[in-house]
CSV table of C-alpha atoms and ligand atoms in Angstrom, one decimal:
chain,number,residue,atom,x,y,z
Z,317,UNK,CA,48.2,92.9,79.8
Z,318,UNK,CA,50.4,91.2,82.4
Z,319,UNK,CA,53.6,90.5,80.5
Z,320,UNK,CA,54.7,93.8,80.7
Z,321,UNK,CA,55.2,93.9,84.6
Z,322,UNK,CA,57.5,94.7,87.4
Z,323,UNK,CA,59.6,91.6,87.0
Z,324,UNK,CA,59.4,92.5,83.3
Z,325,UNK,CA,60.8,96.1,83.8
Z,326,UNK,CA,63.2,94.8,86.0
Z,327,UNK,CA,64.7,91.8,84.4
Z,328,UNK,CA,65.5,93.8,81.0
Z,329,UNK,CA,66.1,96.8,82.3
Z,330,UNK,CA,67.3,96.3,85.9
Z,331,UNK,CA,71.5,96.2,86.0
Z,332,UNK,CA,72.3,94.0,83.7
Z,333,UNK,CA,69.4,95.6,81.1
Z,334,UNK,CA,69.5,95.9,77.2
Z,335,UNK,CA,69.9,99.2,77.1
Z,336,UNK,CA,70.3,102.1,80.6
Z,337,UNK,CA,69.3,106.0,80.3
Z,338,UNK,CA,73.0,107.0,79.3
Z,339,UNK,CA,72.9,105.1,76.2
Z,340,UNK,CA,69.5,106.6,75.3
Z,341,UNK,CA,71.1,109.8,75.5
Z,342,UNK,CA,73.5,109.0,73.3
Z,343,UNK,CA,71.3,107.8,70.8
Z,344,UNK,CA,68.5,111.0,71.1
Z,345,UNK,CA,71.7,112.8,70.9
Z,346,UNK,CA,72.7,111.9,67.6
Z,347,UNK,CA,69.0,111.5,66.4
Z,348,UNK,CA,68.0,115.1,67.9
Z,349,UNK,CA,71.3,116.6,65.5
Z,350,UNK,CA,70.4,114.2,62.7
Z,351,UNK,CA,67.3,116.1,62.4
Z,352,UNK,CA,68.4,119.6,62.9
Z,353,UNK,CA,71.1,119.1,60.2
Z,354,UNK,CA,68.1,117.8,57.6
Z,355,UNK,CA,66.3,121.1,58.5
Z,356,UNK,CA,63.7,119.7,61.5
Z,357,UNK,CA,63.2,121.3,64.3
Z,358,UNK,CA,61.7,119.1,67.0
Z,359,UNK,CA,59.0,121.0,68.7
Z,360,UNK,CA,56.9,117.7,69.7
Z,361,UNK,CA,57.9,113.9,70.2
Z,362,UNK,CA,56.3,110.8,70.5
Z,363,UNK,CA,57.4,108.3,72.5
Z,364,UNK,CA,55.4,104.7,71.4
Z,365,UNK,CA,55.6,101.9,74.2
Z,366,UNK,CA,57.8,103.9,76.4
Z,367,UNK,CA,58.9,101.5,79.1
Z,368,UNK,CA,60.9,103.5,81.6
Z,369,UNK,CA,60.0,106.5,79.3
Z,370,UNK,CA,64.2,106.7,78.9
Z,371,UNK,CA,63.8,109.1,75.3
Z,372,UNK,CA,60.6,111.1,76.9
Z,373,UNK,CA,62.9,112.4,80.0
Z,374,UNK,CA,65.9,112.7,78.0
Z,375,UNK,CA,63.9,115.3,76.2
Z,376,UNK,CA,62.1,116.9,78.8
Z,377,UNK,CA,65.6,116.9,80.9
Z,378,UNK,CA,67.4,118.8,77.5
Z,379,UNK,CA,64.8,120.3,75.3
Z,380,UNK,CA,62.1,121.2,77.7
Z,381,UNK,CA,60.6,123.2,75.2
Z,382,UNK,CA,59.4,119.8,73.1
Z,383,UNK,CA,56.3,118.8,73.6
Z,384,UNK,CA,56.3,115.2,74.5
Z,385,UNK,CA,54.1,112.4,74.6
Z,386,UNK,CA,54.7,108.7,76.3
Z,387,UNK,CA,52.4,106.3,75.4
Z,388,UNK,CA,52.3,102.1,76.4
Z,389,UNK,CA,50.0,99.3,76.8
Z,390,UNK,CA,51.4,98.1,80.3
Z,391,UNK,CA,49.6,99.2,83.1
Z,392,UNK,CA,52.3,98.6,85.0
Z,393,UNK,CA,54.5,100.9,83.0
Z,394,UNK,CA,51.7,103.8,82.9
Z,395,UNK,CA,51.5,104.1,86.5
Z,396,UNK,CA,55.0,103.9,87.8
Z,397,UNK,CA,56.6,106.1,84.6
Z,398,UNK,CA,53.6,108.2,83.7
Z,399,UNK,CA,52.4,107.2,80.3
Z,400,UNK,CA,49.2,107.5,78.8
Z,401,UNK,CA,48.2,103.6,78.6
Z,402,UNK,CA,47.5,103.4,75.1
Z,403,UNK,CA,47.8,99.9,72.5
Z,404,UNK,CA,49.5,101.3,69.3
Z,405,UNK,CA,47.7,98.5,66.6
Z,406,UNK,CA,44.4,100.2,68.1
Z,407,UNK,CA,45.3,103.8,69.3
Z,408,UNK,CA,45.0,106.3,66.2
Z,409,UNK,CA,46.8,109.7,67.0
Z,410,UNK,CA,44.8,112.7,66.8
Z,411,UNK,CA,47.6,114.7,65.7
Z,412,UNK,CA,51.1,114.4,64.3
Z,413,UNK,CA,54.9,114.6,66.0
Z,414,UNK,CA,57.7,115.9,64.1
Z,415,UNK,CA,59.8,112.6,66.0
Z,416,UNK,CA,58.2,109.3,66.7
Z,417,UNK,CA,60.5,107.0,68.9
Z,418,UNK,CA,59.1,103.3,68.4
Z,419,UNK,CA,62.3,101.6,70.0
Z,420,UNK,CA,62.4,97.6,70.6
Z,421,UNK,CA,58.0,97.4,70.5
Z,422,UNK,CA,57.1,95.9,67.3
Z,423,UNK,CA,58.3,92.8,68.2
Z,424,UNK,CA,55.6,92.2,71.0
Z,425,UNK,CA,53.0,93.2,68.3
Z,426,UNK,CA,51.1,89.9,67.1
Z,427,UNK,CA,51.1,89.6,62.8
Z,428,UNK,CA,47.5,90.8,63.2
Z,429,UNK,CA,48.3,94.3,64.4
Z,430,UNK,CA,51.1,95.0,63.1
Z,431,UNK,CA,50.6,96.5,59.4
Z,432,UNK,CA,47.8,98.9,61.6
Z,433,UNK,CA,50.4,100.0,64.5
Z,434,UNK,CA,52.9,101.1,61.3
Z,435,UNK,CA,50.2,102.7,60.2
Z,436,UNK,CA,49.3,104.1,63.3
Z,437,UNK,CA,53.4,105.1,63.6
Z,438,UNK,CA,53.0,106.6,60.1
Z,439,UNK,CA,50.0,108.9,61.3
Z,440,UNK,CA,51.7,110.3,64.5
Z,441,UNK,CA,55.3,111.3,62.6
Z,442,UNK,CA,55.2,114.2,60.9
Z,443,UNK,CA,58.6,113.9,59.5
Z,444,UNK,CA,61.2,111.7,61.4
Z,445,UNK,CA,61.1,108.5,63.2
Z,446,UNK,CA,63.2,106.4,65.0
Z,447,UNK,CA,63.0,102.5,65.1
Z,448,UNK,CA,64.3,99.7,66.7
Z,449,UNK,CA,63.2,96.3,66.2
Z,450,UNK,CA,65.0,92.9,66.5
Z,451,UNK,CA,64.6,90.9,63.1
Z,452,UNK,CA,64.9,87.2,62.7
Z,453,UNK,CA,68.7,87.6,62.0
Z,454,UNK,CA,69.1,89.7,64.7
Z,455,UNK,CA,67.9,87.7,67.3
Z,456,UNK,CA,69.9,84.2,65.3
Z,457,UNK,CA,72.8,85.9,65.3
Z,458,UNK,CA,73.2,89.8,67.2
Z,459,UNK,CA,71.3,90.2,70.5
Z,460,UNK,CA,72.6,88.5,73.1
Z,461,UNK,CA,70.1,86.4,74.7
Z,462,UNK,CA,70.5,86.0,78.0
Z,463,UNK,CA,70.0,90.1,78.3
Z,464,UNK,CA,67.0,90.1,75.4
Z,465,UNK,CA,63.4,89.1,75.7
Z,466,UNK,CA,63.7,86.4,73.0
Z,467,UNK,CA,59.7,85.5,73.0
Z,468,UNK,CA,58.8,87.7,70.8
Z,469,UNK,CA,57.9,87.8,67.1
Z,470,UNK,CA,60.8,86.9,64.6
Z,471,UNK,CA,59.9,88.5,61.3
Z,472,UNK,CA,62.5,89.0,58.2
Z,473,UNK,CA,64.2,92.5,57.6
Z,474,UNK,CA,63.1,92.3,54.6
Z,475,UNK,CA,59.4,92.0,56.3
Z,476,UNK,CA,59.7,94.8,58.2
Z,477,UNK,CA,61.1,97.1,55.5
Z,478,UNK,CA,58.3,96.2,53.0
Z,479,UNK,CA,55.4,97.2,55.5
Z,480,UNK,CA,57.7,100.7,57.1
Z,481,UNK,CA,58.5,101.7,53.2
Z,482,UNK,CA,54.6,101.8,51.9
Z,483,UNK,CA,55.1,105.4,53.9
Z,484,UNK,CA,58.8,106.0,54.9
Z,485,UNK,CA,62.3,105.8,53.7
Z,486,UNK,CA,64.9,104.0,55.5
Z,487,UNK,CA,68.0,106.3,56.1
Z,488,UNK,CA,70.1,104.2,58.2
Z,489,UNK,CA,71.1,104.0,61.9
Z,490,UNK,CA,67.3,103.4,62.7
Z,491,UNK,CA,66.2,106.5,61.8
Z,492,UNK,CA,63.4,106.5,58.9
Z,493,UNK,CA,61.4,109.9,56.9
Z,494,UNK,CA,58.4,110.1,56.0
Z,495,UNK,CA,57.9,110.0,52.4
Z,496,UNK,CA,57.7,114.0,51.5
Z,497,UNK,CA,59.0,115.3,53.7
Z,498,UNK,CA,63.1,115.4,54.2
Z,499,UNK,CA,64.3,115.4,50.4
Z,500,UNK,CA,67.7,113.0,50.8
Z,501,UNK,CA,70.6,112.6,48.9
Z,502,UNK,CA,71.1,109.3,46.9
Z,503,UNK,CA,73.7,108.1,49.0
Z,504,UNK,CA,72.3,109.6,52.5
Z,505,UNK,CA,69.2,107.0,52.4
Z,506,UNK,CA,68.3,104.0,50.7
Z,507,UNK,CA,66.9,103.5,47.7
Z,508,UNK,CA,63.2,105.8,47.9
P,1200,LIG,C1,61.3,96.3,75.3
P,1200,LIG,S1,60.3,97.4,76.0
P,1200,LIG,C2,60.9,98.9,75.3
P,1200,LIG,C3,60.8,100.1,76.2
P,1200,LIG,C4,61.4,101.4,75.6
P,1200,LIG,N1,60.8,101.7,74.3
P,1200,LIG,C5,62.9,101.3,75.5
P,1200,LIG,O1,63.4,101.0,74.5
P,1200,LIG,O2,63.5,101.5,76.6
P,1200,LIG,C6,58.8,97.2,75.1
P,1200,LIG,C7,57.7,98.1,75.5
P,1200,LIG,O3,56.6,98.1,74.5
P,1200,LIG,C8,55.4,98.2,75.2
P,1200,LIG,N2,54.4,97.6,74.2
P,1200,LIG,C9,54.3,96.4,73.7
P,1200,LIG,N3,53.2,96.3,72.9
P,1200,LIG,C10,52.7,97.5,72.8
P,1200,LIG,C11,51.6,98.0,72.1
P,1200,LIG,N4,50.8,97.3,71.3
P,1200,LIG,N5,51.3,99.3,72.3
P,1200,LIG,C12,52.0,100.1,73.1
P,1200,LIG,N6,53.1,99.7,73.8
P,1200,LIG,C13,53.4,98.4,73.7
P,1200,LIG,C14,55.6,97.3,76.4
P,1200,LIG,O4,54.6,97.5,77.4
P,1200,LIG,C15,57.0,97.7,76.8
P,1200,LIG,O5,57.0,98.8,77.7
């Protein structure tokens, strides 16, 4: 797969990128205590289409401890970043993570493969994941597009939410459970 390149890398996540490594940190920040305060330790992470690998080093830089694994399809992205080059729609884990990071990949994922790499997603997590995709509304009316890769797939919230839900709950903020796991408060999550 060429897309996923140097000029890729570098267009969305060169200076003026969608998102840089301090903003990560914020984010695994909150989601690292988000899970500690719902009783999950994080001994293992999975990071799913890593790019840069921005979540994989923010864990191996504060929790060296965690296990981690980065996978992606790019080539390009493997090599320079140290992933294991692995397509989520055909790339079954052999084991579980107690947090899955899946952040801005489903999008690239063609309608084909995409009920497979949630499935794939819902096999690796063994209690927490984190997920960022752009919707059709999103892209309409949020992201701005001049910074955001706007050739992608533009699939309903509603969509996505149908296909996650057959094995997680959403909680909010991008973060998702896996069903049996974390038991949450009515108001804490959406409806089960
Ligand atoms: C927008 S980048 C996101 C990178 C990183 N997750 C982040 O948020 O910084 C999308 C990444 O998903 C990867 N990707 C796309 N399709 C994939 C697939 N089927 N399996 C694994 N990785 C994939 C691409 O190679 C690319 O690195």
């Amino acid at each position: 797969m060429t897309r996923f390149d140097h000029d890729y890398y570098h267009r969305y996540y060169g200076p003026a990128g969608v998102h840089a490594p301090e903003q990560v940190g914020h984010l695994a920040t909150a989601v690292h205590a988000m899970a500690a305060w719902w009783g999950v330790e994080i001994h293992s992470m999975l990071d799913v289409g890593a790019g840069l690998g921005m979540w994989r080093d923010w864990y191996r830089r504060h929790h060296p401890a965690v296990h981690t694994l980065s996978i992606d399809i790019s080539e390009h992205a493997c090599r320079t970043w140290g992933h294991e080059q692995r397509d989520i729609t055909t790339w079954r884990p052999e084991r579980s993570y107690d947090l899955v990071v899946c952040h801005s990949v489903l999008q690239y994922v063609a309608d084909e493969g995409v009920a497979t790499a949630v499935e794939h997603l819902a096999d690796a997590t063994e209690c927490v994941l984190y997920l960022e995709a752009p919707t059709t509304a999103d892209l309409a009316h949020v992201v701005d597009p001049q910074r955001t890769d706007m050739e992608v797939h533009h699939r309903s919230g509603e969509w996505y939410r149908a296909l996650l839900g057959q094995w997680f709950q959403q909680v909010g903020a991008g973060l998702w459970v896996k069903r049996g796991t974390v038991p949450m408060f009515e108001l804490e999550a959406a409806a089960p």
